[in-house]
Coordinates of C-alpha atoms (C1' of nucleotides) in Angstrom, one line a residue:
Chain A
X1 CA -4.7 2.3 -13.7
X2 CA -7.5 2.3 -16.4
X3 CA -10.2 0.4 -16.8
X4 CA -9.4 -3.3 -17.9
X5 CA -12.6 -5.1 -17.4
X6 CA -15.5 -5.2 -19.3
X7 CA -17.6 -2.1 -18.7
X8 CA -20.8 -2.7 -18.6
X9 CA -22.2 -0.8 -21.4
X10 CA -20.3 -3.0 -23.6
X11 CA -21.9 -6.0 -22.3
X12 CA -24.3 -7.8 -25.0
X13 CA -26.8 -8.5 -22.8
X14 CA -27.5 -6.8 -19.4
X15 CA -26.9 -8.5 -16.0
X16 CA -29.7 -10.6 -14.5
X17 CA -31.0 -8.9 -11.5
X18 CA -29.8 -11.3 -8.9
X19 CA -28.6 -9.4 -5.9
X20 CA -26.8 -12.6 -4.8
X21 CA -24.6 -13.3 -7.9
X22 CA -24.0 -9.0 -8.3
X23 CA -23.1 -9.2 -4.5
X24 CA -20.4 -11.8 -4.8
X25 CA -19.3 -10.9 -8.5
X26 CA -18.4 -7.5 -6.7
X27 CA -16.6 -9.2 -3.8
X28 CA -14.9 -11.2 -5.7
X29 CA -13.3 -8.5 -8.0
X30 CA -12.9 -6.3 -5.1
X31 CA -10.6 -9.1 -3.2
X32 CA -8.5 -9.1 -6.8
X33 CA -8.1 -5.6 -6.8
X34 CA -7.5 -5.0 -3.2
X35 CA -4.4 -7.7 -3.6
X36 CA -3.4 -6.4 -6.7
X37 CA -2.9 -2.7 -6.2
X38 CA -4.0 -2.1 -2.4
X39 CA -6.8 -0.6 -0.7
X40 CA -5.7 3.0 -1.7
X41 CA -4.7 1.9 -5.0
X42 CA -8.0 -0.3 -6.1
X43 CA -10.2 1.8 -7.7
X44 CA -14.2 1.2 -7.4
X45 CA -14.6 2.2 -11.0
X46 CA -11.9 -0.9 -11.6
X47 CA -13.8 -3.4 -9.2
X48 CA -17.4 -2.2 -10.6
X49 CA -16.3 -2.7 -14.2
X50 CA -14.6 -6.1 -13.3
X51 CA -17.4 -7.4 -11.8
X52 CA -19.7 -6.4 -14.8
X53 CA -21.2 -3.6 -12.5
X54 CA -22.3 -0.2 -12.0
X55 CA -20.2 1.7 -9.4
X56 CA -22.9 3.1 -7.8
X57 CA -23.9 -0.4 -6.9
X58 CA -21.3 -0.9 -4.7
X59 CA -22.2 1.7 -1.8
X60 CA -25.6 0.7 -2.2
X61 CA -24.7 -3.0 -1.0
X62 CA -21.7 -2.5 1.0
X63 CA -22.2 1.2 1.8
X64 CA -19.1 2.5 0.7
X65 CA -15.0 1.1 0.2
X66 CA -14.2 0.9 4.0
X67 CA -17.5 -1.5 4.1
X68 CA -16.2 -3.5 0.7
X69 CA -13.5 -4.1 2.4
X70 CA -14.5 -5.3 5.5
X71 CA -16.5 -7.9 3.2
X72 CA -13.8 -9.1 1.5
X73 CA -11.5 -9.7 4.9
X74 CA -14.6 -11.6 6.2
X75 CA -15.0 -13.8 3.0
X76 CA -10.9 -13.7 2.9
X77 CA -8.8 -17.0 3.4
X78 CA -5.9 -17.3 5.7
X79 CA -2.8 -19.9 5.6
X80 CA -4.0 -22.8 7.7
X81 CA -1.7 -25.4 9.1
X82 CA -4.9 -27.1 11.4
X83 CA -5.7 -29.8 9.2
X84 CA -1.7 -31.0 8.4
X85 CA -0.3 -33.9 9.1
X86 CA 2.5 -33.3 11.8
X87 CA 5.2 -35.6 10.5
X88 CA 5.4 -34.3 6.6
X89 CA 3.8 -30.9 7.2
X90 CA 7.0 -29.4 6.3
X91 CA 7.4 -30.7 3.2
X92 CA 4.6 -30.5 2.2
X93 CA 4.1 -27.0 2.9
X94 CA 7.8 -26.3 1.2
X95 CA 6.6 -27.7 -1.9
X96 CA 3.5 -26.0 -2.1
X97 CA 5.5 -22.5 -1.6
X98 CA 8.0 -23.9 -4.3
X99 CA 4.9 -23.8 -6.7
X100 CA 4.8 -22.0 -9.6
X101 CA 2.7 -18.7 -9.2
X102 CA -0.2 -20.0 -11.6
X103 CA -0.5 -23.2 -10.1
X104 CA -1.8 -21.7 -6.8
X105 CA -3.4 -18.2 -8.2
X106 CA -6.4 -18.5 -5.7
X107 CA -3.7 -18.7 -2.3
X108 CA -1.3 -16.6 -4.1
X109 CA -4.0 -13.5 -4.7
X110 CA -5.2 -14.2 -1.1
X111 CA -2.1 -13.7 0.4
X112 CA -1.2 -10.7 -1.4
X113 CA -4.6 -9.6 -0.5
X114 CA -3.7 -10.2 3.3
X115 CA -0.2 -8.3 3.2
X116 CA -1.7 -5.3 1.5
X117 CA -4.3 -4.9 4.3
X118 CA -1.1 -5.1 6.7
X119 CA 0.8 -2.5 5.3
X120 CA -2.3 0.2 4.9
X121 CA -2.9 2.4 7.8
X122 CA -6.6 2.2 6.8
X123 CA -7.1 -1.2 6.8
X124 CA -4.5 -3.0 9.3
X125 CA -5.9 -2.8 12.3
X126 CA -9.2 -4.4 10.8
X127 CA -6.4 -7.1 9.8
X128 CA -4.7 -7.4 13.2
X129 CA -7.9 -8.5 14.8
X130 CA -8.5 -11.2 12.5
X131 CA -4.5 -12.4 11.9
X132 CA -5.0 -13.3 15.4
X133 CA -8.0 -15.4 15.4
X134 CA -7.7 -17.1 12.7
X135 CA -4.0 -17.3 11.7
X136 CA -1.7 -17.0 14.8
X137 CA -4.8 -19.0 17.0
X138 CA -4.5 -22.0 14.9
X139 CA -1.4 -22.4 14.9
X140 CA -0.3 -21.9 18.3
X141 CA -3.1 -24.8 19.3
X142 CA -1.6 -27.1 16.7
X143 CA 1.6 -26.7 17.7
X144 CA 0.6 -27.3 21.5
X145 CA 3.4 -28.0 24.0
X146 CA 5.5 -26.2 26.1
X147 CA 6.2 -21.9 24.7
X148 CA 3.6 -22.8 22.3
X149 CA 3.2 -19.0 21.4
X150 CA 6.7 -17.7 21.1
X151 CA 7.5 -21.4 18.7
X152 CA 3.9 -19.9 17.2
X153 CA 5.7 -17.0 15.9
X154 CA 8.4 -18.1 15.1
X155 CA 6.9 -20.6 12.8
X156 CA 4.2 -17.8 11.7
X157 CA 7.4 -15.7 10.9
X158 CA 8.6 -18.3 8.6
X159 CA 5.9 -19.5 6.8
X160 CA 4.8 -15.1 6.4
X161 CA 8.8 -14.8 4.8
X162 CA 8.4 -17.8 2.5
X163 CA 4.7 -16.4 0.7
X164 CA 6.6 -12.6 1.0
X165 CA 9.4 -13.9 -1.0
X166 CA 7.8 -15.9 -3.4
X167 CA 5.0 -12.8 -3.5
X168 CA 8.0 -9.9 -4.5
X169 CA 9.5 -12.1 -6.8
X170 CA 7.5 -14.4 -8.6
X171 CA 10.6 -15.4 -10.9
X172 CA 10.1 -19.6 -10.4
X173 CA 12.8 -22.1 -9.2
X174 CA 13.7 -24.7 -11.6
X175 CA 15.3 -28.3 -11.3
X176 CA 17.9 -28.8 -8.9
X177 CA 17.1 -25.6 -7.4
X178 CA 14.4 -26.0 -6.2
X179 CA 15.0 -29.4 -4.9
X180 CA 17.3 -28.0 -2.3
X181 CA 14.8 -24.7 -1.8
X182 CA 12.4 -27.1 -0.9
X183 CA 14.5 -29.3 1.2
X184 CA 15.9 -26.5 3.6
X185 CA 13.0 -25.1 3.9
X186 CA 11.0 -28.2 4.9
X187 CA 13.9 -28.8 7.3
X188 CA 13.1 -25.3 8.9
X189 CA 9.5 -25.8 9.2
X190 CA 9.7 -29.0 10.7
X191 CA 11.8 -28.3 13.1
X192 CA 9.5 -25.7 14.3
X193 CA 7.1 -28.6 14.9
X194 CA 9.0 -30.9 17.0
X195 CA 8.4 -29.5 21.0
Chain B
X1 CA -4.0 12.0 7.9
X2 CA -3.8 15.4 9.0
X3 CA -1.2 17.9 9.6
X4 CA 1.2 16.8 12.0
X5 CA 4.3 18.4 11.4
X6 CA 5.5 21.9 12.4
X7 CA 3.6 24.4 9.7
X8 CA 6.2 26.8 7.9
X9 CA 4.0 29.5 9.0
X10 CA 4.4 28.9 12.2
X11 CA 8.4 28.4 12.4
X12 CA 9.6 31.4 14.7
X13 CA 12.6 31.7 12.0
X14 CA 12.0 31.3 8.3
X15 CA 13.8 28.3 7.1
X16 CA 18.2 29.2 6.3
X17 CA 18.5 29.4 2.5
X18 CA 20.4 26.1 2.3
X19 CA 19.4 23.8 -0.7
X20 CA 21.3 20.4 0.6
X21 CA 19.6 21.0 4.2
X22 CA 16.6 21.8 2.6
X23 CA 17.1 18.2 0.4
X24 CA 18.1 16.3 3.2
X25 CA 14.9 17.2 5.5
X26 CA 12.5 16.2 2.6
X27 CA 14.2 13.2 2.1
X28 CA 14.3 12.1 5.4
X29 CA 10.7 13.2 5.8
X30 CA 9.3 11.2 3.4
X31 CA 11.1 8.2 3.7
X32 CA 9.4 8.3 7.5
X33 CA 5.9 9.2 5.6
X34 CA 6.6 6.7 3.2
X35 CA 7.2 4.0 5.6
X36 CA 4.0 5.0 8.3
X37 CA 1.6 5.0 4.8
X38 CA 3.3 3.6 1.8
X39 CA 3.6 5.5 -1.7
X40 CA -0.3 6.6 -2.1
X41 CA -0.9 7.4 1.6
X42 CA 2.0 9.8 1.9
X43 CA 0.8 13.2 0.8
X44 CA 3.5 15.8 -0.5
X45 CA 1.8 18.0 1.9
X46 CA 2.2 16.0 4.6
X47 CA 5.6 15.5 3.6
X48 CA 6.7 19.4 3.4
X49 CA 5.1 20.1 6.5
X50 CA 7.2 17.3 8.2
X51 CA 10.4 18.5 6.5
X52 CA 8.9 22.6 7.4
X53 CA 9.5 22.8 3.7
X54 CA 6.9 24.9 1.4
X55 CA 5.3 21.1 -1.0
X56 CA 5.8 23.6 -4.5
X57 CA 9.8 22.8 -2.9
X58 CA 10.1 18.6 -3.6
X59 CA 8.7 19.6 -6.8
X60 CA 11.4 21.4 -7.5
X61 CA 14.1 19.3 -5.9
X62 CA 12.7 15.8 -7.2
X63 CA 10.4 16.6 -10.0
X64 CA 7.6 15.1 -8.4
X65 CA 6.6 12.3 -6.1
X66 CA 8.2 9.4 -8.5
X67 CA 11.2 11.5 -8.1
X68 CA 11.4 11.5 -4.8
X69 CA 10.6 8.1 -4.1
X70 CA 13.6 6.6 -6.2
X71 CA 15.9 9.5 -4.5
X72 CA 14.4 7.8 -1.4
X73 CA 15.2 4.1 -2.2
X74 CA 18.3 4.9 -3.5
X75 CA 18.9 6.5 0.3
X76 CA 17.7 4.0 2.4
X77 CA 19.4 0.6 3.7
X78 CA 18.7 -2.7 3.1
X79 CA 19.2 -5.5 5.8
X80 CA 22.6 -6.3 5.3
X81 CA 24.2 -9.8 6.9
X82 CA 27.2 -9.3 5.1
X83 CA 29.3 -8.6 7.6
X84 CA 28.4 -10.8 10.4
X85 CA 30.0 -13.5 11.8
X86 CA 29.3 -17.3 10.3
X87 CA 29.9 -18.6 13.7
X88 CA 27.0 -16.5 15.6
X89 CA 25.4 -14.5 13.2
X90 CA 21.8 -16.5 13.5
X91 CA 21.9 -15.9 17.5
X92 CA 22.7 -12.0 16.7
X93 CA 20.4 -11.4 14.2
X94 CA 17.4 -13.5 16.4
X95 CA 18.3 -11.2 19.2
X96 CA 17.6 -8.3 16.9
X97 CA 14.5 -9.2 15.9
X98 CA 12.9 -9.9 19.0
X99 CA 13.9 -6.7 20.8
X100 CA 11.9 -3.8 21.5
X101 CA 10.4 -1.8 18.1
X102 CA 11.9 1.3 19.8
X103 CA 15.5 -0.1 20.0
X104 CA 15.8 -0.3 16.1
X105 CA 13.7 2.4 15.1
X106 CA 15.7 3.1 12.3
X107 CA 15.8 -0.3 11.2
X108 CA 12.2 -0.8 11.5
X109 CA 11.2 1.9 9.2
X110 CA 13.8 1.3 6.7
X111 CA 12.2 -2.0 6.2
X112 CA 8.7 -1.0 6.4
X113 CA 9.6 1.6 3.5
X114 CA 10.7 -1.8 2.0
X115 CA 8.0 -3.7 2.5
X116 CA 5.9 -0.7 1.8
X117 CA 7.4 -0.1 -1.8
X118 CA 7.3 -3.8 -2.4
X119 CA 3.4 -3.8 -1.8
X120 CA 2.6 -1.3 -4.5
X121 CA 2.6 -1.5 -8.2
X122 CA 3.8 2.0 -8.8
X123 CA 7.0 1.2 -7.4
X124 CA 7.9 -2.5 -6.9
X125 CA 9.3 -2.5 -10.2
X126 CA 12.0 0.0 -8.7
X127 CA 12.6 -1.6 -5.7
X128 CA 12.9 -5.8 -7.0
X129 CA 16.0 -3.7 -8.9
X130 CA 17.0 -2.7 -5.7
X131 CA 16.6 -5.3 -3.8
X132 CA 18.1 -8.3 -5.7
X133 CA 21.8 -5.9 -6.0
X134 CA 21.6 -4.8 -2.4
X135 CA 20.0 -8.1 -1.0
X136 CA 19.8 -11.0 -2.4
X137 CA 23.4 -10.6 -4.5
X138 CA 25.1 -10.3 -1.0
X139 CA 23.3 -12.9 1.1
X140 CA 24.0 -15.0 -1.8
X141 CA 27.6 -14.7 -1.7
X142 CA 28.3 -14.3 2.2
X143 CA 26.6 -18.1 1.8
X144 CA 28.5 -19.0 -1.0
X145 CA 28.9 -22.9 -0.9
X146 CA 26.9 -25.3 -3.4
X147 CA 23.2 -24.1 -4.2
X148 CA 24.1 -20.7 -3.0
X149 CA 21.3 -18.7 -4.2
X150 CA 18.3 -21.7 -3.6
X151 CA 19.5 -21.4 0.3
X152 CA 20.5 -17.8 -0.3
X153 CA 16.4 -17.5 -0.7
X154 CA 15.5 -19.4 1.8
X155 CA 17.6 -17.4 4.4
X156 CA 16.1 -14.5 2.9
X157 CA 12.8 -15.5 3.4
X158 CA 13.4 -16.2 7.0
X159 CA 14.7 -12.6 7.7
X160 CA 11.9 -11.2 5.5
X161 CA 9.3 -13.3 7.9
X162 CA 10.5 -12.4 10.7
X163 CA 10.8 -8.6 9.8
X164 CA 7.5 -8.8 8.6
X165 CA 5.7 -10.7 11.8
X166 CA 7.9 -8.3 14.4
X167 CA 6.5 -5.1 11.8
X168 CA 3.0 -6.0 12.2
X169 CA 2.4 -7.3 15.5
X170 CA 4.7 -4.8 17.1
X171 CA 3.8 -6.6 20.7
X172 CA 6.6 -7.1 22.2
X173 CA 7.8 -10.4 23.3
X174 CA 9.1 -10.6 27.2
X175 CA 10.7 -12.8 29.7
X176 CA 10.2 -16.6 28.7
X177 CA 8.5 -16.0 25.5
X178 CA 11.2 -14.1 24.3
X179 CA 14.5 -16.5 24.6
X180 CA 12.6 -19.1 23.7
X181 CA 11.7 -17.0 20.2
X182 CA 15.6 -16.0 20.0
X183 CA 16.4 -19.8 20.4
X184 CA 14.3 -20.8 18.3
X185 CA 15.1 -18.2 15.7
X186 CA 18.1 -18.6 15.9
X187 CA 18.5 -22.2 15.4
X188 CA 16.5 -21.7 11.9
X189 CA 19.0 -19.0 10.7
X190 CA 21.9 -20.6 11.9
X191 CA 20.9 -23.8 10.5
X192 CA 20.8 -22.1 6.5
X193 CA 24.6 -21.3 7.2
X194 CA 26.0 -24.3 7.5
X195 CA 26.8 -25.7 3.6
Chain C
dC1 C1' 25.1 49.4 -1.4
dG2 C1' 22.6 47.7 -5.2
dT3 C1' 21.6 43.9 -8.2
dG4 C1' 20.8 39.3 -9.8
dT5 C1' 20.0 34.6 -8.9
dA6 C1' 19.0 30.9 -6.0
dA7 C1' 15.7 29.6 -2.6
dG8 C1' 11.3 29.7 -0.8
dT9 C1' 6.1 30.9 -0.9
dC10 C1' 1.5 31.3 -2.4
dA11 C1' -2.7 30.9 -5.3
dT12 C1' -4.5 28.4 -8.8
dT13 C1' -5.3 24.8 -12.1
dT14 C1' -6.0 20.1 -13.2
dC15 C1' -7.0 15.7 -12.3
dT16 C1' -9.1 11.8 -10.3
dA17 C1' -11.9 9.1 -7.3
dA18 C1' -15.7 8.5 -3.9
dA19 C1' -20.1 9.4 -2.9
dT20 C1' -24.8 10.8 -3.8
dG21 C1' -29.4 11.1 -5.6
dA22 C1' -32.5 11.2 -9.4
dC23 C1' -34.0 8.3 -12.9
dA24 C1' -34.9 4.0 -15.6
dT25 C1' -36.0 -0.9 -16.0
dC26 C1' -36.7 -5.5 -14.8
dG27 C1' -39.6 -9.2 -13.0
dT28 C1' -42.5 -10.8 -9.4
dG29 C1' -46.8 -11.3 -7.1
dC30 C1' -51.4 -10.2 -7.4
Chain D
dG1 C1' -51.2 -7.7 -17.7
dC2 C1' -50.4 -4.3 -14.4
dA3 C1' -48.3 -2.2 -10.5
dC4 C1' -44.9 -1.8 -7.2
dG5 C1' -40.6 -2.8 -5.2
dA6 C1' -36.1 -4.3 -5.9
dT7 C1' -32.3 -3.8 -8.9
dG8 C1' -29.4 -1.4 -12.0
dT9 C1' -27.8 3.1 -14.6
dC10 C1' -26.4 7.7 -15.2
dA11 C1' -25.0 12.5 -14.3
dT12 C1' -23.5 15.4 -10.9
dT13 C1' -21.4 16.9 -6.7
dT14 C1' -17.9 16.9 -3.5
dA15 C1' -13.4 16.4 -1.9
dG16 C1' -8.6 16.2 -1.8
dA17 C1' -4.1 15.8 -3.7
dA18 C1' -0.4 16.7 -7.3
dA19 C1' 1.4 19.8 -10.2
dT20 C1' 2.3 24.4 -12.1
dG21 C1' 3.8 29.0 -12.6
dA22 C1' 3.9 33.6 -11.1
dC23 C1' 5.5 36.0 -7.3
dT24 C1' 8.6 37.3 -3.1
dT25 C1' 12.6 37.3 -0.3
dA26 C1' 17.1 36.4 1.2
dC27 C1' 21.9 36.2 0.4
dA28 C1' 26.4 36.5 -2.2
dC29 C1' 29.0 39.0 -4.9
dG30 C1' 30.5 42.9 -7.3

DNA sequence: CGTGTAAGTCATTTCTAAATGACATCGTGC
DNA sequence: GCACGATGTCATTTAGAAATGACTTACACG
């Protein structure tokens, strides 16, 4: 991996000293690197010079790579059912995971983010704790009704599968398709709903 | 990660002079390393001292780590519904899933080596390879019927999701909670069968 | 019984990344 | 406008892993 962003010595003119702005600038690269090539394989020369930043900045405000990343977990978004509507959730949700990659870069890059920190030693057990709070919580309340935890994984198992297959291979579904990708797959998630 | 295989200095008897033995041990050594912590977290030296193999040896078996990685890949399984029957396959394969991580040890680290190699740039390019010849070509044609490979990938994505969910919450599921997960589970799979 | 080659071992080199601390500079408050 | 603290930069140290090549030993074969 080499340096792709713009280091900083190249920069026309120098970064305004706002602790704020470097703070997020660097948390924001770090969460595209971390999804990108892992926690072992993101570099904090990469995430520096993406961000427009010394390295050395980055232990000084998050004292070091296990601290970035706790920061970028805490500042990290998880798949949320809550706010759906129960009767076209499904769909809804089917389509969305039809998408094309670009048109949902922010969810995409957060979910990658997410299923590198489960598959690193380092970092998963950080992830466990917060899957559980604020992924597998949700949903189990918004399901409700009778088994709601066991229907909860279930459902958490399918809608995982669906952003892990569309994650490995990003090649998009076209036309017809994906009319019936989206179909059977809003049939599955729905049913999940119904108690 | 330490140490945590048997040191070749300390083996009583000095390792027989048998190359294939010799090749299967560090195979099957690092496709368990490379499972537990994916292709940067599994150290060569880990790896020998697993297989009670001197690390100078995979160089000279595989030519390095990229070497034996693809040997690896090309050794392991993939998930395979291929011969299963239409009529209960979904109930089956639910069963499998939610049944204790120990009971399908093999299985499980095969397909965290998956997952593992699918999360890392290095090597995903090898595995997608992989994976759409020894996956999604035969799913895709057990299903046959119209719109094979749109419901092919939704079936896949199912199996992947639950792999993925059982992988990293390895709680078990008992009693209750657990046939009402089979059910459920195995409504969803059986459901993508049926043209 | 030797001898040669395949198999295995060891020490060293090279590389790369994280962390550290000394140094420079901005810009804010007095 | 000046001084001091916060912010940013740089050079160096430390650490750890992969790779390399010279060396040693076992075993098969004559």
């Amino acid at each position: 991996m080499t340096y792709t962003g713009t280091l900083a010595s190249e920069r026309s003119a120098p970064r305004k000293r706002d602790a704020e702005a470097t703070r997020a600038a660097i948390l924001a690269a770090a969460k595209h690197q971390f999804a990108k090539c892992g926690f072992d394989g993101a570099y904090l020369r990469d995430i520096a010079s993406e961000a427009g930043v010394d390295a050395a900045l980055i232990n000084r405000y998050f004292g070091g790579k296990e601290g970035l990343f706790q920061a970028a977990l805490k500042d990290s978004m998880f798949p949320s059912v809550a706010h759906w509507d129960r009767k076209t959730f499904g769909y809804e949700l089917a389509k969305l995971m039809a998408g094309h990659a670009h048109q949902n870069l922010e969810r995409t890059h957060a979910f990658a983010f997410l299923l590198q920190a489960a598959t690193n030693p380092t970092t998963a057990p950080m992830l466990n704790v917060a899957v559980q709070k604020r992924f597998m919580g949700p949903i189990r309340e918004w399901i409700g009704g009778p088994h709601a935890a066991a229907r909860a994984r279930v459902m958490a198992s399918v809608i995982i599968g669906l952003l892990v297959e569309r994650l490995i291979r990003d090649e998009a579904l076209k036309g017809e398709e994906r009319d019936v990708f989206i179909e059977r797959a809003a049939t599955v998630l729905q049913s999940l709903v119904a108690s």
